[in-house]
PDB file of C-alpha atoms in Angstrom:
ATOM      1  CA  UNK A  27     -22.414 -12.584 -14.887  1.00 94.00           C
ATOM      2  CA  UNK A  28     -24.414 -15.123 -14.950  1.00 97.00           C
ATOM      3  CA  UNK A  29     -27.503 -15.967 -12.570  1.00 97.00           C
ATOM      4  CA  UNK A  30     -27.923 -18.602  -9.939  1.00 98.00           C
ATOM      5  CA  UNK A  31     -30.849 -18.217  -8.530  1.00 97.00           C
ATOM      6  CA  UNK A  32     -34.097 -16.992  -8.812  1.00 96.00           C
ATOM      7  CA  UNK A  33     -34.249 -19.054 -11.911  1.00 94.00           C
ATOM      8  CA  UNK A  34     -30.333 -19.513 -13.848  1.00 96.00           C
ATOM      9  CA  UNK A  35     -29.100 -17.883 -17.269  1.00 93.00           C
ATOM     10  CA  UNK A  36     -25.793 -18.049 -18.571  1.00 93.00           C
ATOM     11  CA  UNK A  37     -25.349 -14.576 -19.031  1.00 94.00           C
ATOM     12  CA  UNK A  38     -27.595 -11.064 -17.786  1.00 96.00           C
ATOM     13  CA  UNK A  39     -27.250  -7.559 -17.421  1.00 96.00           C
ATOM     14  CA  UNK A  40     -27.253  -5.628 -13.975  1.00 97.00           C
ATOM     15  CA  UNK A  41     -29.125  -3.346 -15.202  1.00 97.00           C
ATOM     16  CA  UNK A  42     -31.536  -5.852 -15.758  1.00 96.00           C
ATOM     17  CA  UNK A  43     -31.566  -7.929 -12.461  1.00 97.00           C
ATOM     18  CA  UNK A  44     -31.315  -4.895 -10.411  1.00 98.00           C
ATOM     19  CA  UNK A  45     -34.093  -2.556 -11.610  1.00 97.00           C
ATOM     20  CA  UNK A  46     -36.418  -3.425  -9.356  1.00 96.00           C
ATOM     21  CA  UNK A  47     -39.619  -1.523  -8.002  1.00 95.00           C
ATOM     22  CA  UNK A  48     -38.577   0.513  -4.937  1.00 97.00           C
ATOM     23  CA  UNK A  49     -41.518   2.369  -3.277  1.00 95.00           C
ATOM     24  CA  UNK A  50     -40.615   4.361  -0.626  1.00 94.00           C
ATOM     25  CA  UNK A  51     -42.217   3.008   2.424  1.00 95.00           C
ATOM     26  CA  UNK A  52     -44.954   5.380   4.398  1.00 96.00           C
ATOM     27  CA  UNK A  53     -43.293   8.496   6.078  1.00 97.00           C
ATOM     28  CA  UNK A  54     -39.600   8.049   5.189  1.00 98.00           C
ATOM     29  CA  UNK A  55     -37.470   6.219   1.355  1.00 98.00           C
ATOM     30  CA  UNK A  56     -36.480   3.068   0.159  1.00 98.00           C
ATOM     31  CA  UNK A  57     -33.533   2.307   2.143  1.00 98.00           C
ATOM     32  CA  UNK A  58     -31.317  -0.094  -0.377  1.00 98.00           C
ATOM     33  CA  UNK A  59     -27.089  -0.415   1.283  1.00 98.00           C
ATOM     34  CA  UNK A  60     -25.139  -1.457  -1.101  1.00 96.00           C
ATOM     35  CA  UNK A  61     -22.180  -3.511   0.840  1.00 94.00           C
ATOM     36  CA  UNK A  62     -18.954  -5.682  -0.300  1.00 95.00           C
ATOM     37  CA  UNK A  63     -16.920  -8.260   2.310  1.00 95.00           C
ATOM     38  CA  UNK A  64     -15.005 -10.701   2.583  1.00 95.00           C
ATOM     39  CA  UNK A  65     -15.472 -15.208   3.294  1.00 95.00           C
ATOM     40  CA  UNK A  66     -14.115 -14.370   6.758  1.00 93.00           C
ATOM     41  CA  UNK A  67     -16.579 -11.501   7.195  1.00 92.00           C
ATOM     42  CA  UNK A  68     -14.311  -8.014   6.255  1.00 92.00           C
ATOM     43  CA  UNK A  69     -16.074  -5.325   5.059  1.00 90.00           C
ATOM     44  CA  UNK A  70     -12.191  -3.348   4.432  1.00 86.00           C
ATOM     45  CA  UNK A  71      -8.945  -3.948   4.094  1.00 85.00           C
ATOM     46  CA  UNK A  72      -6.538  -0.320   4.640  1.00 80.00           C
ATOM     47  CA  UNK A  73      -9.467   1.378   5.453  1.00 73.00           C
ATOM     48  CA  UNK A  74     -10.902   1.413   2.140  1.00 78.00           C
ATOM     49  CA  UNK A  75     -13.941  -1.825   0.138  1.00 83.00           C
ATOM     50  CA  UNK A  76     -11.300  -1.330  -2.946  1.00 83.00           C
ATOM     51  CA  UNK A  77      -9.512  -4.744  -1.677  1.00 87.00           C
ATOM     52  CA  UNK A  78     -12.052  -6.438  -1.940  1.00 93.00           C
ATOM     53  CA  UNK A  79     -13.957  -5.926  -5.275  1.00 93.00           C
ATOM     54  CA  UNK A  80     -13.467  -5.977  -8.610  1.00 95.00           C
ATOM     55  CA  UNK A  81     -14.419  -4.946 -11.704  1.00 96.00           C
ATOM     56  CA  UNK A  82     -18.016  -6.163 -11.715  1.00 96.00           C
ATOM     57  CA  UNK A  83     -18.699  -4.752  -8.442  1.00 96.00           C
ATOM     58  CA  UNK A  84     -18.131  -0.799  -8.869  1.00 95.00           C
ATOM     59  CA  UNK A  85     -19.422  -1.689 -12.551  1.00 97.00           C
ATOM     60  CA  UNK A  86     -22.461  -2.481  -9.101  1.00 97.00           C
ATOM     61  CA  UNK A  87     -22.225   0.191  -7.660  1.00 95.00           C
ATOM     62  CA  UNK A  88     -22.645   2.333 -10.955  1.00 95.00           C
ATOM     63  CA  UNK A  89     -25.774   1.016 -11.220  1.00 97.00           C
ATOM     64  CA  UNK A  90     -27.725   0.491  -7.754  1.00 98.00           C
ATOM     65  CA  UNK A  91     -26.775   5.026  -7.349  1.00 97.00           C
ATOM     66  CA  UNK A  92     -28.861   5.194 -11.169  1.00 97.00           C
ATOM     67  CA  UNK A  93     -31.535   4.681  -9.489  1.00 98.00           C
ATOM     68  CA  UNK A  94     -31.297   6.678  -5.859  1.00 98.00           C
ATOM     69  CA  UNK A  95     -31.806  10.391  -5.995  1.00 98.00           C
ATOM     70  CA  UNK A  96     -30.206  10.362  -2.557  1.00 98.00           C
ATOM     71  CA  UNK A  97     -26.171   8.498  -1.236  1.00 98.00           C
ATOM     72  CA  UNK A  98     -26.028   7.892   2.326  1.00 98.00           C
ATOM     73  CA  UNK A  99     -23.110   7.822   3.998  1.00 98.00           C
ATOM     74  CA  UNK A 100     -21.118   8.262   7.260  1.00 96.00           C
ATOM     75  CA  UNK A 101     -18.931  10.944   7.652  1.00 96.00           C
ATOM     76  CA  UNK A 102     -15.725   8.463   7.567  1.00 92.00           C
ATOM     77  CA  UNK A 103     -15.790   6.487   4.559  1.00 91.00           C
ATOM     78  CA  UNK A 104     -16.412  10.020   3.141  1.00 95.00           C
ATOM     79  CA  UNK A 105     -13.278  10.571   4.064  1.00 92.00           C
ATOM     80  CA  UNK A 106     -11.737   6.696   3.368  1.00 87.00           C
ATOM     81  CA  UNK A 107     -13.248   6.229   0.605  1.00 87.00           C
ATOM     82  CA  UNK A 108     -12.238  10.496  -1.419  1.00 92.00           C
ATOM     83  CA  UNK A 109     -16.371  10.505  -2.200  1.00 96.00           C
ATOM     84  CA  UNK A 110     -16.590  13.263  -5.214  1.00 96.00           C
ATOM     85  CA  UNK A 111     -20.113  15.050  -6.054  1.00 97.00           C
ATOM     86  CA  UNK A 112     -22.171  12.625  -8.128  1.00 95.00           C
ATOM     87  CA  UNK A 113     -22.407  12.471 -11.604  1.00 91.00           C
ATOM     88  CA  UNK A 114     -26.225  12.606 -12.278  1.00 94.00           C
ATOM     89  CA  UNK A 115     -27.704  15.249 -12.807  1.00 94.00           C
ATOM     90  CA  UNK A 116     -30.499  15.665  -9.660  1.00 94.00           C
ATOM     91  CA  UNK A 117     -28.652  13.541  -7.126  1.00 97.00           C
ATOM     92  CA  UNK A 118     -27.107  14.746  -3.618  1.00 98.00           C
ATOM     93  CA  UNK A 119     -24.802  12.754  -0.887  1.00 98.00           C
ATOM     94  CA  UNK A 120     -25.713  13.230   3.055  1.00 98.00           C
ATOM     95  CA  UNK A 121     -23.096  12.607   4.945  1.00 98.00           C
ATOM     96  CA  UNK A 122     -23.576  11.654   8.552  1.00 98.00           C
ATOM     97  CA  UNK A 123     -22.029  12.638  10.899  1.00 97.00           C
ATOM     98  CA  UNK A 124     -22.466  13.152  14.869  1.00 95.00           C
ATOM     99  CA  UNK A 125     -19.810  17.422  14.674  1.00 95.00           C
ATOM    100  CA  UNK A 126     -19.911  18.308  11.615  1.00 95.00           C
ATOM    101  CA  UNK A 127     -15.585  18.588  10.914  1.00 96.00           C
ATOM    102  CA  UNK A 128     -14.854  18.942   7.577  1.00 96.00           C
ATOM    103  CA  UNK A 129     -13.052  20.738   5.134  1.00 95.00           C
ATOM    104  CA  UNK A 130     -15.793  22.081   3.153  1.00 97.00           C
ATOM    105  CA  UNK A 131     -12.841  23.706   0.558  1.00 97.00           C
ATOM    106  CA  UNK A 132     -13.210  19.848  -1.396  1.00 96.00           C
ATOM    107  CA  UNK A 133     -15.253  19.710  -4.745  1.00 97.00           C
ATOM    108  CA  UNK A 134     -17.875  17.582  -2.425  1.00 97.00           C
ATOM    109  CA  UNK A 135     -18.957  20.761  -0.371  1.00 97.00           C
ATOM    110  CA  UNK A 136     -18.749  23.098  -2.897  1.00 97.00           C
ATOM    111  CA  UNK A 137     -21.083  21.493  -5.606  1.00 97.00           C
ATOM    112  CA  UNK A 138     -23.889  22.486  -4.078  1.00 96.00           C
ATOM    113  CA  UNK A 139     -24.882  18.411  -4.388  1.00 97.00           C
ATOM    114  CA  UNK A 140     -24.258  17.648  -0.693  1.00 98.00           C
ATOM    115  CA  UNK A 141     -26.867  17.984   2.987  1.00 98.00           C
ATOM    116  CA  UNK A 142     -25.083  16.959   6.071  1.00 98.00           C
ATOM    117  CA  UNK A 143     -26.847  15.008   8.495  1.00 98.00           C
ATOM    118  CA  UNK A 144     -26.670  16.145  12.018  1.00 98.00           C
ATOM    119  CA  UNK A 145     -27.681  15.764  15.687  1.00 98.00           C
ATOM    120  CA  UNK A 146     -29.489  19.354  16.243  1.00 96.00           C
ATOM    121  CA  UNK A 147     -26.853  20.367  18.575  1.00 95.00           C
ATOM    122  CA  UNK A 148     -24.303  20.396  16.294  1.00 96.00           C
ATOM    123  CA  UNK A 149     -22.198  23.674  15.291  1.00 95.00           C
ATOM    124  CA  UNK A 150     -23.205  25.518  12.372  1.00 96.00           C
ATOM    125  CA  UNK A 151     -21.488  24.620   9.461  1.00 97.00           C
ATOM    126  CA  UNK A 152     -22.401  27.218   5.212  1.00 97.00           C
ATOM    127  CA  UNK A 153     -23.463  24.356   3.663  1.00 97.00           C
ATOM    128  CA  UNK A 154     -27.615  22.709   4.091  1.00 97.00           C
ATOM    129  CA  UNK A 155     -27.767  20.095   7.188  1.00 97.00           C
ATOM    130  CA  UNK A 156     -30.753  17.982   7.959  1.00 98.00           C
ATOM    131  CA  UNK A 157     -30.948  17.898  11.235  1.00 98.00           C
ATOM    132  CA  UNK A 158     -32.523  15.213  13.896  1.00 98.00           C
ATOM    133  CA  UNK A 159     -31.202  14.526  17.722  1.00 97.00           C
ATOM    134  CA  UNK A 160     -29.937  15.242  20.233  1.00 92.00           C
ATOM    135  CA  UNK A 161     -26.239  13.619  21.044  1.00 89.00           C
ATOM    136  CA  UNK A 162     -26.076  12.242  18.730  1.00 93.00           C
ATOM    137  CA  UNK A 163     -28.050  11.204  14.938  1.00 97.00           C
ATOM    138  CA  UNK A 164     -31.524   9.975  14.697  1.00 98.00           C
ATOM    139  CA  UNK A 165     -31.625   8.384  11.278  1.00 97.00           C
ATOM    140  CA  UNK A 166     -35.549   7.127  11.419  1.00 97.00           C
ATOM    141  CA  UNK A 167     -36.093  11.207  11.794  1.00 98.00           C
ATOM    142  CA  UNK A 168     -33.527  12.216   9.426  1.00 98.00           C
ATOM    143  CA  UNK A 169     -35.089  10.493   6.864  1.00 98.00           C
ATOM    144  CA  UNK A 170     -38.383  11.107   7.420  1.00 98.00           C
ATOM    145  CA  UNK A 171     -36.462  14.927   6.990  1.00 98.00           C
ATOM    146  CA  UNK A 172     -34.865  13.727   3.687  1.00 98.00           C
ATOM    147  CA  UNK A 173     -37.362  13.000   2.129  1.00 98.00           C
ATOM    148  CA  UNK A 174     -40.942  15.550   3.393  1.00 97.00           C
ATOM    149  CA  UNK A 175     -37.545  18.857   3.241  1.00 96.00           C
ATOM    150  CA  UNK A 176     -35.802  17.822   0.723  1.00 96.00           C
ATOM    151  CA  UNK A 177     -37.792  15.222  -2.554  1.00 96.00           C
ATOM    152  CA  UNK A 178     -35.736  11.581  -1.071  1.00 98.00           C
ATOM    153  CA  UNK A 179     -37.814   8.697  -2.055  1.00 98.00           C
ATOM    154  CA  UNK A 180     -34.810   6.325  -2.550  1.00 98.00           C
ATOM    155  CA  UNK A 181     -31.310   6.043  -0.350  1.00 98.00           C
ATOM    156  CA  UNK A 182     -28.065   4.231  -1.621  1.00 98.00           C
ATOM    157  CA  UNK A 183     -26.476   3.500   1.837  1.00 98.00           C
ATOM    158  CA  UNK A 184     -23.371   3.347   1.435  1.00 95.00           C
ATOM    159  CA  UNK A 185     -21.630   2.615   4.874  1.00 89.00           C
ATOM    160  CA  UNK A 186     -19.238   2.861   7.160  1.00 90.00           C
ATOM    161  CA  UNK A 187     -20.144   0.260   9.503  1.00 91.00           C
ATOM    162  CA  UNK A 188     -21.419   2.296  12.449  1.00 94.00           C
ATOM    163  CA  UNK A 189     -24.049   3.756   9.714  1.00 96.00           C
ATOM    164  CA  UNK A 190     -24.604   0.464   8.634  1.00 96.00           C
ATOM    165  CA  UNK A 191     -25.189  -0.081  12.323  1.00 96.00           C
ATOM    166  CA  UNK A 192     -27.915   2.517  12.768  1.00 96.00           C
ATOM    167  CA  UNK A 193     -29.659   1.865  10.295  1.00 97.00           C
ATOM    168  CA  UNK A 194     -30.095  -1.819  11.433  1.00 96.00           C
ATOM    169  CA  UNK A 195     -30.709  -0.392  15.148  1.00 96.00           C
ATOM    170  CA  UNK A 196     -33.554   1.744  13.672  1.00 96.00           C
ATOM    171  CA  UNK A 197     -35.330  -1.800  11.034  1.00 95.00           C
ATOM    172  CA  UNK A 198     -35.152   1.092   8.008  1.00 97.00           C
ATOM    173  CA  UNK A 199     -33.139  -1.216   6.473  1.00 97.00           C
ATOM    174  CA  UNK A 200     -35.443  -2.167   2.718  1.00 98.00           C
ATOM    175  CA  UNK A 201     -32.661  -3.658   1.055  1.00 98.00           C
ATOM    176  CA  UNK A 202     -29.644  -5.486   1.033  1.00 98.00           C
ATOM    177  CA  UNK A 203     -26.669  -5.660  -2.223  1.00 98.00           C
ATOM    178  CA  UNK A 204     -24.074  -8.099  -0.590  1.00 98.00           C
ATOM    179  CA  UNK A 205     -20.807  -8.753  -2.584  1.00 97.00           C
ATOM    180  CA  UNK A 206     -19.440 -11.019  -1.191  1.00 97.00           C
ATOM    181  CA  UNK A 207     -15.424 -10.823  -2.323  1.00 97.00           C
ATOM    182  CA  UNK A 208     -13.715 -13.970  -2.920  1.00 96.00           C
ATOM    183  CA  UNK A 209     -10.678 -13.963  -0.220  1.00 94.00           C
ATOM    184  CA  UNK A 210      -9.774 -14.370   3.577  1.00 93.00           C
ATOM    185  CA  UNK A 211      -8.564 -10.774   4.097  1.00 89.00           C
ATOM    186  CA  UNK A 212      -7.524 -10.813   8.144  1.00 89.00           C
ATOM    187  CA  UNK A 213      -7.429  -8.540   9.997  1.00 87.00           C
ATOM    188  CA  UNK A 214      -8.966  -6.661  12.437  1.00 87.00           C
ATOM    189  CA  UNK A 215     -11.894  -4.544   9.164  1.00 86.00           C
ATOM    190  CA  UNK A 216     -15.096  -4.376  11.430  1.00 87.00           C
ATOM    191  CA  UNK A 217     -18.286  -6.151  10.734  1.00 90.00           C
ATOM    192  CA  UNK A 218     -21.076  -4.598   8.178  1.00 92.00           C
ATOM    193  CA  UNK A 219     -22.700  -3.220  10.822  1.00 94.00           C
ATOM    194  CA  UNK A 220     -21.182  -2.144  14.477  1.00 93.00           C
ATOM    195  CA  UNK A 221     -23.151  -0.617  17.482  1.00 92.00           C
ATOM    196  CA  UNK A 222     -26.385  -2.652  16.947  1.00 92.00           C
ATOM    197  CA  UNK A 223     -28.245  -4.094  19.134  1.00 90.00           C
ATOM    198  CA  UNK A 224     -28.941  -8.087  19.047  1.00 92.00           C
ATOM    199  CA  UNK A 225     -31.644  -8.657  16.347  1.00 91.00           C
ATOM    200  CA  UNK A 226     -33.385 -10.770  13.956  1.00 87.00           C
ATOM    201  CA  UNK A 227     -34.738  -8.593  11.499  1.00 91.00           C
ATOM    202  CA  UNK A 228     -35.112 -11.439   8.168  1.00 93.00           C
ATOM    203  CA  UNK A 229     -34.684 -10.930   5.256  1.00 96.00           C
ATOM    204  CA  UNK A 230     -36.133 -12.837   1.753  1.00 97.00           C
ATOM    205  CA  UNK A 231     -33.239 -13.723  -1.212  1.00 97.00           C
ATOM    206  CA  UNK A 232     -33.949 -11.862  -4.269  1.00 97.00           C
ATOM    207  CA  UNK A 233     -30.569 -13.724  -6.422  1.00 98.00           C
ATOM    208  CA  UNK A 234     -27.608 -15.163  -6.451  1.00 98.00           C
ATOM    209  CA  UNK A 235     -25.035 -13.649  -9.672  1.00 98.00           C
ATOM    210  CA  UNK A 236     -21.892 -14.574  -9.706  1.00 98.00           C
ATOM    211  CA  UNK A 237     -18.430 -13.030 -11.859  1.00 97.00           C
ATOM    212  CA  UNK A 238     -14.840 -14.408 -11.501  1.00 96.00           C
ATOM    213  CA  UNK A 239     -15.741 -15.755  -7.796  1.00 97.00           C
ATOM    214  CA  UNK A 240     -17.762 -12.861  -6.726  1.00 98.00           C
ATOM    215  CA  UNK A 241     -20.986 -13.778  -5.929  1.00 98.00           C
ATOM    216  CA  UNK A 242     -23.754 -11.015  -5.805  1.00 98.00           C
ATOM    217  CA  UNK A 243     -26.400 -11.089  -4.030  1.00 98.00           C
ATOM    218  CA  UNK A 244     -29.854  -8.624  -3.312  1.00 98.00           C
ATOM    219  CA  UNK A 245     -32.039  -9.161  -0.979  1.00 98.00           C
ATOM    220  CA  UNK A 246     -35.381  -7.347   0.148  1.00 98.00           C
ATOM    221  CA  UNK A 247     -37.210  -6.020   4.156  1.00 94.00           C
ATOM    222  CA  UNK A 248     -39.045  -9.618   4.346  1.00 85.00           C
ATOM    223  CA  UNK A 249     -42.624  -7.744   4.838  1.00 69.00           C
TER     224      UNK A 249
END
């Protein structure tokens, strides 16, 4: 792993590169988005991100998770990527869903380490939930509740593209860690954000790392 920007270095560790201050804004947690995309912009191959990744990217995901107290992820991503319980003590997974329809007998939902984020009119479910919004989840309000009621201070968002679009539309992304995979994937895979209106949210480049042709970029909210 070498650093290309801001200060070139032939060797840098993921922990040293990504161990940065993440101070929660007033009333909500810091939101860090982690994604991988192909050169032509797809975020999936055959409905999962695994085909775009490499061992360093997978290690990066675990490194970034180690800085977070809460993992925020969409319901479809939980199903397609087969999410299990978090491994770090005290960490929780917050799953965003409009319907609350899950197999509650799977290890994730029986772990006692999951919170389902739902609109207010969604049916009752047998695990803890946060409810905000009417027809759809109000992510800004939900994150505020996760912050005040569940102590969420650093949230790692892991997609999918619809959840990312909701975060972007509500101007909730404080940090974007984007891995650029050195492949052209074709197909009709989704872009990093789906469903957001046209935006012009400027981010500041914090660093660029390189390993085996993969670029590991970190952007933070422009202040």
